[in-house]
Coordinates of C-alpha atoms in Angstrom, one line a residue:
M189 CA 149.9 27.2 74.0
N190 CA 149.1 25.5 70.7
E191 CA 146.6 23.2 72.5
K192 CA 145.0 26.2 74.1
Q193 CA 144.7 27.9 70.7
S194 CA 143.2 24.8 69.2
N195 CA 140.6 24.6 71.9
K196 CA 139.7 28.2 71.4
K197 CA 139.3 27.7 67.7
Q198 CA 137.0 24.7 68.3
S199 CA 134.9 26.6 70.8
R200 CA 134.5 29.4 68.2
R201 CA 133.2 26.9 65.7
D202 CA 130.8 25.6 68.4
F203 CA 129.5 29.0 69.1
I204 CA 125.8 29.1 70.2
Q205 CA 123.7 32.1 69.2
K206 CA 122.8 34.6 71.9
S207 CA 119.2 35.1 73.0
A208 CA 117.2 37.8 71.3
M209 CA 117.0 41.1 73.1
A210 CA 113.7 42.1 74.7
G211 CA 111.3 43.9 72.5
A212 CA 108.6 46.0 74.2
G213 CA 108.8 46.6 78.0
A214 CA 107.2 43.8 80.1
S215 CA 104.6 46.0 81.8
F216 CA 103.5 47.5 78.4
L217 CA 103.3 44.0 76.9
L218 CA 101.1 42.7 79.8
S219 CA 98.7 45.7 79.6
N220 CA 98.5 46.0 75.9
P221 CA 99.3 42.6 74.3
M222 CA 97.1 43.0 71.2
Q223 CA 98.5 46.5 70.5
V224 CA 102.1 45.2 70.7
F225 CA 101.3 42.3 68.5
A226 CA 99.6 44.5 65.9
E227 CA 102.4 47.0 65.8
N228 CA 105.1 44.4 65.5
S229 CA 103.1 42.6 62.7
N230 CA 102.7 45.8 60.8
L231 CA 106.4 46.6 61.1
K232 CA 107.3 43.1 59.9
S233 CA 104.9 43.3 57.0
S234 CA 106.2 46.7 56.0
V235 CA 109.9 45.7 55.9
M236 CA 109.1 42.5 54.0
S237 CA 107.1 44.1 51.3
Q238 CA 108.3 47.7 50.9
N239 CA 111.7 49.3 50.1
I240 CA 113.4 50.4 53.3
K241 CA 114.4 54.1 53.8
S242 CA 118.0 54.6 54.7
K243 CA 120.2 57.7 55.2
G244 CA 123.9 58.0 55.1
Y245 CA 126.9 59.7 53.6
A246 CA 127.6 59.2 49.9
A247 CA 130.1 60.2 47.2
T248 CA 128.6 61.9 44.2
D249 CA 131.8 62.2 42.1
E250 CA 135.5 61.4 42.3
S251 CA 136.3 64.4 44.5
G252 CA 136.6 62.3 47.6
K253 CA 134.0 64.5 49.4
L254 CA 131.0 62.8 50.9
S255 CA 127.6 64.4 51.7
P256 CA 124.3 63.4 53.3
W257 CA 122.1 61.3 51.1
E258 CA 118.7 59.6 51.6
F259 CA 117.9 56.5 49.5
E260 CA 116.1 53.2 49.7
R261 CA 117.2 49.6 50.2
R262 CA 115.4 46.5 49.1
P263 CA 112.7 44.9 51.3
V264 CA 113.8 42.1 53.6
G265 CA 113.7 38.9 51.5
D266 CA 113.2 35.4 52.8
N267 CA 116.9 34.9 53.3
D268 CA 117.8 38.4 54.4
I269 CA 118.2 40.3 57.7
L270 CA 117.9 44.0 58.4
I271 CA 120.6 45.4 60.5
D272 CA 120.3 48.8 62.3
V273 CA 123.8 50.1 61.9
K274 CA 125.4 51.3 65.1
Y275 CA 129.0 51.8 63.9
A276 CA 130.9 51.8 60.6
S277 CA 134.6 52.3 60.4
I278 CA 136.7 53.9 57.7
C279 CA 139.0 51.9 55.5
H280 CA 141.5 53.3 53.0
S281 CA 139.8 51.2 50.4
D282 CA 136.7 53.4 50.8
I283 CA 138.8 56.4 49.7
H284 CA 140.4 54.6 46.8
Q285 CA 137.2 53.4 45.4
M286 CA 135.2 56.6 45.8
K287 CA 138.0 58.5 44.1
G288 CA 137.9 56.1 41.1
H289 CA 141.5 54.9 41.8
W290 CA 140.4 51.3 41.0
G291 CA 138.2 52.2 38.0
Q292 CA 135.2 54.3 37.0
Q293 CA 132.4 54.3 39.6
Q294 CA 128.6 54.8 39.6
Y295 CA 127.3 57.6 41.9
P296 CA 125.8 58.3 44.3
Q297 CA 127.7 55.6 46.2
V298 CA 127.8 54.9 49.9
P299 CA 131.2 53.4 51.1
G300 CA 131.8 51.4 54.2
H301 CA 132.5 47.7 54.6
E302 CA 133.2 47.5 58.4
I303 CA 129.7 47.5 59.8
A304 CA 128.4 46.6 63.2
G305 CA 124.8 46.8 64.5
I306 CA 121.7 45.1 65.8
V307 CA 119.4 42.8 63.8
S308 CA 115.9 44.4 63.6
A309 CA 114.1 42.0 61.2
V310 CA 114.7 38.6 59.7
G311 CA 113.3 36.7 56.6
I312 CA 111.2 33.7 57.0
N313 CA 114.0 31.3 56.0
V314 CA 116.6 32.8 58.4
S315 CA 117.7 30.6 61.4
K316 CA 121.2 32.0 61.8
F317 CA 120.0 35.3 63.4
K318 CA 117.2 36.5 65.5
V319 CA 115.9 40.0 66.1
G320 CA 118.1 41.6 68.7
D321 CA 121.3 39.8 67.8
R322 CA 124.6 41.7 67.4
A323 CA 125.7 41.4 63.8
G324 CA 128.5 42.6 61.5
V325 CA 128.9 42.9 57.7
G326 CA 132.3 43.0 56.0
C327 CA 133.5 43.3 52.5
M328 CA 130.9 41.3 50.6
V329 CA 127.1 40.8 50.7
D330 CA 126.3 38.0 48.2
S331 CA 127.7 35.4 45.8
C332 CA 126.4 32.4 43.8
M333 CA 126.5 30.1 46.9
E334 CA 126.8 27.1 44.5
C335 CA 130.4 26.9 43.2
D336 CA 133.2 25.1 44.9
S337 CA 134.7 28.3 46.3
C338 CA 131.4 29.4 47.7
E339 CA 130.6 26.1 49.2
H340 CA 134.0 25.9 50.9
G341 CA 133.9 29.3 52.6
E342 CA 135.8 31.4 50.0
E343 CA 132.9 33.4 48.7
Q344 CA 135.2 36.2 47.7
F345 CA 136.5 34.0 44.9
C346 CA 133.1 32.9 43.5
E347 CA 133.9 31.0 40.3
N348 CA 130.8 32.2 38.6
G349 CA 131.8 35.8 39.1
K350 CA 128.8 36.6 41.3
T351 CA 130.5 38.0 44.4
V352 CA 128.8 41.2 45.3
F353 CA 131.1 43.4 47.3
T354 CA 129.5 45.7 49.9
Y355 CA 129.4 48.9 47.9
G356 CA 129.6 49.9 44.2
Y357 CA 128.9 46.5 42.6
P358 CA 125.9 45.8 40.3
Q359 CA 123.1 44.4 42.3
E360 CA 119.7 43.8 40.7
S361 CA 117.9 43.8 44.0
S362 CA 119.2 47.2 45.0
P363 CA 116.8 50.1 44.2
T364 CA 119.9 52.2 43.2
G365 CA 121.3 49.4 40.9
I366 CA 124.4 49.0 43.0
S367 CA 125.3 47.7 46.4
Q368 CA 125.5 50.5 49.0
G369 CA 127.8 50.3 52.0
G370 CA 127.8 50.9 55.7
Y371 CA 128.1 54.7 56.3
T372 CA 124.3 54.4 56.7
S373 CA 121.5 54.0 59.2
N374 CA 120.7 50.4 58.1
I375 CA 121.6 47.6 55.7
V376 CA 119.7 44.7 54.2
V377 CA 122.0 41.7 53.6
R378 CA 121.7 38.0 52.9
D379 CA 122.0 36.3 56.3
H380 CA 125.0 34.1 55.2
F381 CA 127.1 37.2 54.7
A382 CA 126.6 38.6 58.2
V383 CA 128.6 37.4 61.2
H384 CA 127.8 37.2 64.9
I385 CA 129.5 39.7 67.2
P386 CA 129.9 38.2 70.7
E387 CA 129.0 40.1 73.8
H388 CA 132.5 40.4 75.1
I389 CA 133.7 42.9 72.5
S390 CA 132.1 46.3 71.8
L391 CA 130.4 47.0 68.5
Q392 CA 132.7 49.9 67.8
E393 CA 135.8 47.7 68.3
A394 CA 134.3 44.8 66.4
A395 CA 133.6 46.9 63.2
P396 CA 137.3 47.2 62.0
L397 CA 137.7 43.4 62.3
L398 CA 135.3 43.0 59.4
C399 CA 138.0 44.2 56.9
A400 CA 141.2 45.2 58.6
G401 CA 141.0 42.2 60.9
I402 CA 140.2 39.5 58.3
T403 CA 142.4 41.0 55.6
T404 CA 145.5 40.5 57.8
Y405 CA 144.3 37.5 59.8
S406 CA 143.7 35.3 56.7
P407 CA 147.3 35.5 55.3
L408 CA 148.9 35.4 58.7
M409 CA 147.1 32.1 59.4
K410 CA 148.0 30.7 56.0
A411 CA 151.7 31.6 56.6
D412 CA 151.6 29.1 59.5
F413 CA 154.6 30.7 61.2
K414 CA 155.9 29.2 64.4
I415 CA 156.2 30.8 67.8
G416 CA 159.3 32.9 67.9
D417 CA 159.5 33.3 64.1
K418 CA 160.4 36.8 62.8
V419 CA 157.4 38.4 61.2
G420 CA 157.7 41.8 59.4
V421 CA 154.8 44.2 59.0
A422 CA 155.2 47.0 56.5
G423 CA 152.8 50.0 56.7
I424 CA 151.3 50.5 60.2
G425 CA 147.9 52.0 59.6
G426 CA 144.5 50.5 60.0
L427 CA 145.5 47.1 58.6
G428 CA 149.1 47.2 59.7
H429 CA 148.4 47.8 63.3
M430 CA 146.0 44.9 63.4
A431 CA 148.7 42.7 61.7
V432 CA 151.1 43.6 64.4
K433 CA 148.6 42.8 67.2
L434 CA 147.5 39.5 65.6
A435 CA 151.1 38.3 64.9
V436 CA 152.2 39.1 68.4
S437 CA 149.1 37.3 69.8
K438 CA 150.2 34.2 67.8
G439 CA 153.7 34.3 69.3
A440 CA 155.7 36.0 66.6
E441 CA 158.7 38.2 67.0
V442 CA 157.4 41.2 65.1
Y443 CA 159.4 43.8 63.2
A444 CA 157.3 46.8 62.2
F445 CA 158.3 49.1 59.3
T446 CA 156.8 52.6 59.2
T447 CA 157.5 56.0 57.6
S448 CA 155.9 57.7 60.6
A449 CA 158.3 58.4 63.4
D450 CA 155.5 59.5 65.7
K451 CA 154.0 56.0 65.7
V452 CA 157.0 54.3 67.3
D453 CA 155.7 54.3 70.9
D454 CA 152.2 53.2 69.8
I455 CA 153.7 50.3 67.8
K456 CA 155.9 49.2 70.7
S457 CA 152.8 49.2 72.9
F458 CA 151.2 46.8 70.4
G459 CA 153.9 44.3 71.2
A460 CA 156.4 44.8 68.4
K461 CA 160.0 43.7 69.2
E462 CA 161.4 46.4 67.0
V463 CA 160.1 49.4 65.0
I464 CA 162.0 50.5 62.0
V465 CA 161.4 54.1 60.8
V466 CA 162.0 53.8 57.1
N467 CA 164.0 56.6 55.6
E468 CA 163.2 58.2 52.3
D469 CA 165.7 56.3 50.2
L470 CA 165.0 53.0 52.0
S471 CA 168.7 52.5 52.7
N472 CA 168.2 51.6 56.3
L473 CA 166.4 48.4 55.3
N474 CA 169.7 46.9 54.2
A475 CA 170.5 46.1 57.8
Y476 CA 167.5 43.7 57.9
S477 CA 168.4 41.8 54.7
K478 CA 167.4 38.1 54.8
T479 CA 166.4 38.3 58.5
L480 CA 162.6 37.7 58.4
D481 CA 160.7 34.4 58.1
Y482 CA 157.6 36.2 56.7
M483 CA 156.5 39.7 55.9
I484 CA 153.0 41.1 55.3
C485 CA 152.8 44.5 53.5
T486 CA 149.7 46.7 53.9
I487 CA 151.1 49.8 52.1
P488 CA 148.1 51.1 50.0
Y489 CA 150.2 53.0 47.3
E490 CA 152.7 52.0 44.7
F491 CA 156.2 52.0 46.1
N492 CA 159.6 50.4 45.7
A493 CA 158.9 46.9 47.1
A494 CA 162.4 45.4 46.4
P495 CA 164.1 46.6 49.7
Y496 CA 161.2 45.2 51.7
I497 CA 161.2 41.9 49.9
M498 CA 164.9 41.6 50.5
C499 CA 164.3 41.6 54.2
V500 CA 162.8 38.2 53.9
K501 CA 165.0 35.0 54.1
P502 CA 165.4 32.9 51.0
G503 CA 162.5 30.5 51.0
G504 CA 160.4 32.9 53.1
T505 CA 157.2 34.6 52.0
F506 CA 156.2 38.1 51.3
T507 CA 152.4 38.8 51.2
F508 CA 151.0 42.0 49.7
V509 CA 147.5 43.0 50.9
G510 CA 147.6 46.8 50.0
M511 CA 145.7 47.8 46.9
P512 CA 147.4 50.7 45.2
V513 CA 146.0 53.0 42.5
K514 CA 144.9 50.9 39.6
S515 CA 145.8 47.9 41.8
E516 CA 149.2 47.8 40.0
I517 CA 152.6 47.3 41.4
T518 CA 156.0 47.1 39.8
I519 CA 158.6 44.5 40.8
N520 CA 162.0 43.8 39.3
N521 CA 161.8 40.2 38.4
L522 CA 165.6 39.7 38.4
M523 CA 165.7 41.0 41.9
L524 CA 162.9 38.6 42.9
A525 CA 164.7 35.7 41.4
F526 CA 167.9 36.5 43.3
A527 CA 165.9 37.0 46.5
R528 CA 164.4 33.5 46.3
V529 CA 161.4 34.8 48.2
N530 CA 157.9 33.5 47.6
F531 CA 155.8 36.6 46.7
N532 CA 152.0 36.5 46.8
A533 CA 148.9 38.7 47.4
S534 CA 145.9 38.1 49.5
L535 CA 142.2 39.3 49.3
I536 CA 140.2 39.5 52.5
G537 CA 138.8 36.1 53.7
G538 CA 135.7 34.1 53.4
I539 CA 132.7 34.3 55.8
P540 CA 133.7 31.4 58.0
E541 CA 137.2 32.8 58.5
T542 CA 135.7 36.3 59.1
Q543 CA 133.5 34.8 61.9
E544 CA 136.6 33.1 63.2
V545 CA 138.7 36.3 63.5
V546 CA 135.9 38.1 65.3
H547 CA 135.7 35.4 67.9
Y548 CA 139.5 35.1 68.1
C549 CA 140.0 38.9 68.7
A550 CA 137.1 38.9 71.3
D551 CA 138.5 35.9 73.1
N552 CA 142.1 37.1 73.1
N553 CA 141.6 40.8 73.7
V554 CA 143.0 41.7 70.3
H555 CA 141.2 45.0 69.8
P556 CA 141.9 47.7 67.2
K557 CA 142.9 51.1 68.4
I558 CA 140.0 53.3 67.4
E559 CA 138.7 56.9 67.5
V560 CA 134.9 57.2 67.4
I561 CA 133.8 60.2 65.3
S562 CA 130.5 61.8 64.3
A563 CA 129.2 61.8 60.7
D564 CA 130.1 65.4 60.1
Q565 CA 133.7 64.5 60.7
I566 CA 133.9 61.9 57.9
N567 CA 135.5 64.2 55.3
D568 CA 138.1 65.5 57.8
A569 CA 138.8 61.9 58.8
W570 CA 139.4 60.9 55.2
E571 CA 142.0 63.6 54.8
K572 CA 143.7 62.4 57.9
V573 CA 143.8 58.8 56.6
V574 CA 145.4 60.0 53.4
N575 CA 147.9 62.1 55.3
K576 CA 148.8 59.2 57.7
E577 CA 147.3 61.0 60.7
A578 CA 144.8 58.3 61.7
R579 CA 145.4 56.5 64.9
Y580 CA 144.5 53.9 63.7
R581 CA 140.9 53.4 62.7
Y582 CA 138.2 56.0 62.6
V583 CA 134.8 54.6 63.6
I584 CA 131.6 56.5 62.7
D585 CA 128.8 56.6 65.2
A586 CA 125.8 55.9 63.0
A587 CA 123.5 57.7 65.5
T588 CA 125.0 60.9 64.2
L589 CA 124.0 60.4 60.5

């Protein structure tokens, strides 16, 4: 099994780009070749020299309510690609940031960092993509590309502080002054920060992998657990259900911790060995004290982490990937000392690893459980995410924007 996984990993890195999709119909091309050439040349000239009109759903204040908004994106630069967005999924991070939970925001702001679509234009220096390619954009769209972290595939940790996350970050090239996310009809992005989406996974299922997938895949791979190890997953929402599926696919014995009793059957169908419905005082976690080799926690709010940490064996690791209000958590240091558990946190993953998880999930049939919605359902979907009613990732059909 390890050899098979190794071969698959190598094949992913040897991935050959797919051929470009056909442009105009063959019969039209044969009968009107000069007209087709002229139209395509005019289109290319336009997107390379003029701002690009886009429409989407944006927050205008901290209310957490989105509304339709038309705006402009920058022209396609020499190293850029233009992606016609087909699907964009909803992450709890979208809600936190738009509501100002992580700090004051600039509005209007379009959220969305799980984006899948089709390349419709490429800059003159771009060789990674061709028009017609299936492409995805995740949590970041630029960095310095020169520091040690950027050169080694960890662009999210740019040492020059120039990581531009997908929405709400200062961006000189943006006509709005900030990066604008994926709840839109299109996006212009530096080619390095887009990934290929293979043909054997749908665009709507690929979209959640660009955040929920990589955010859980990266720490799970770094944990380097062995087949049969006991892996805990706390919080079974958009991220947590992917963590369960990924850990199961890697041979772990998964213990899932949830406060939602109505998710038990779903979680078992994802492959979990046991589902623990956590009671209000957390007392039923005592039965799992020092039993897990590793735990990943995706809970997006501040909570009492101690009982969860105590479920991990001494010398084991607890990784926190949830981002609470103000990004703050409280841990009793004396308890942590007695637990002898290695506590850490993880932030998404770099572009090479994001490409890797997309191929891994496509190759191994590790797909998120999704519900496709129309744009006019976004606000209702946000409320359901907050109320733990999502099952498990809402994906917006961009054709409805």
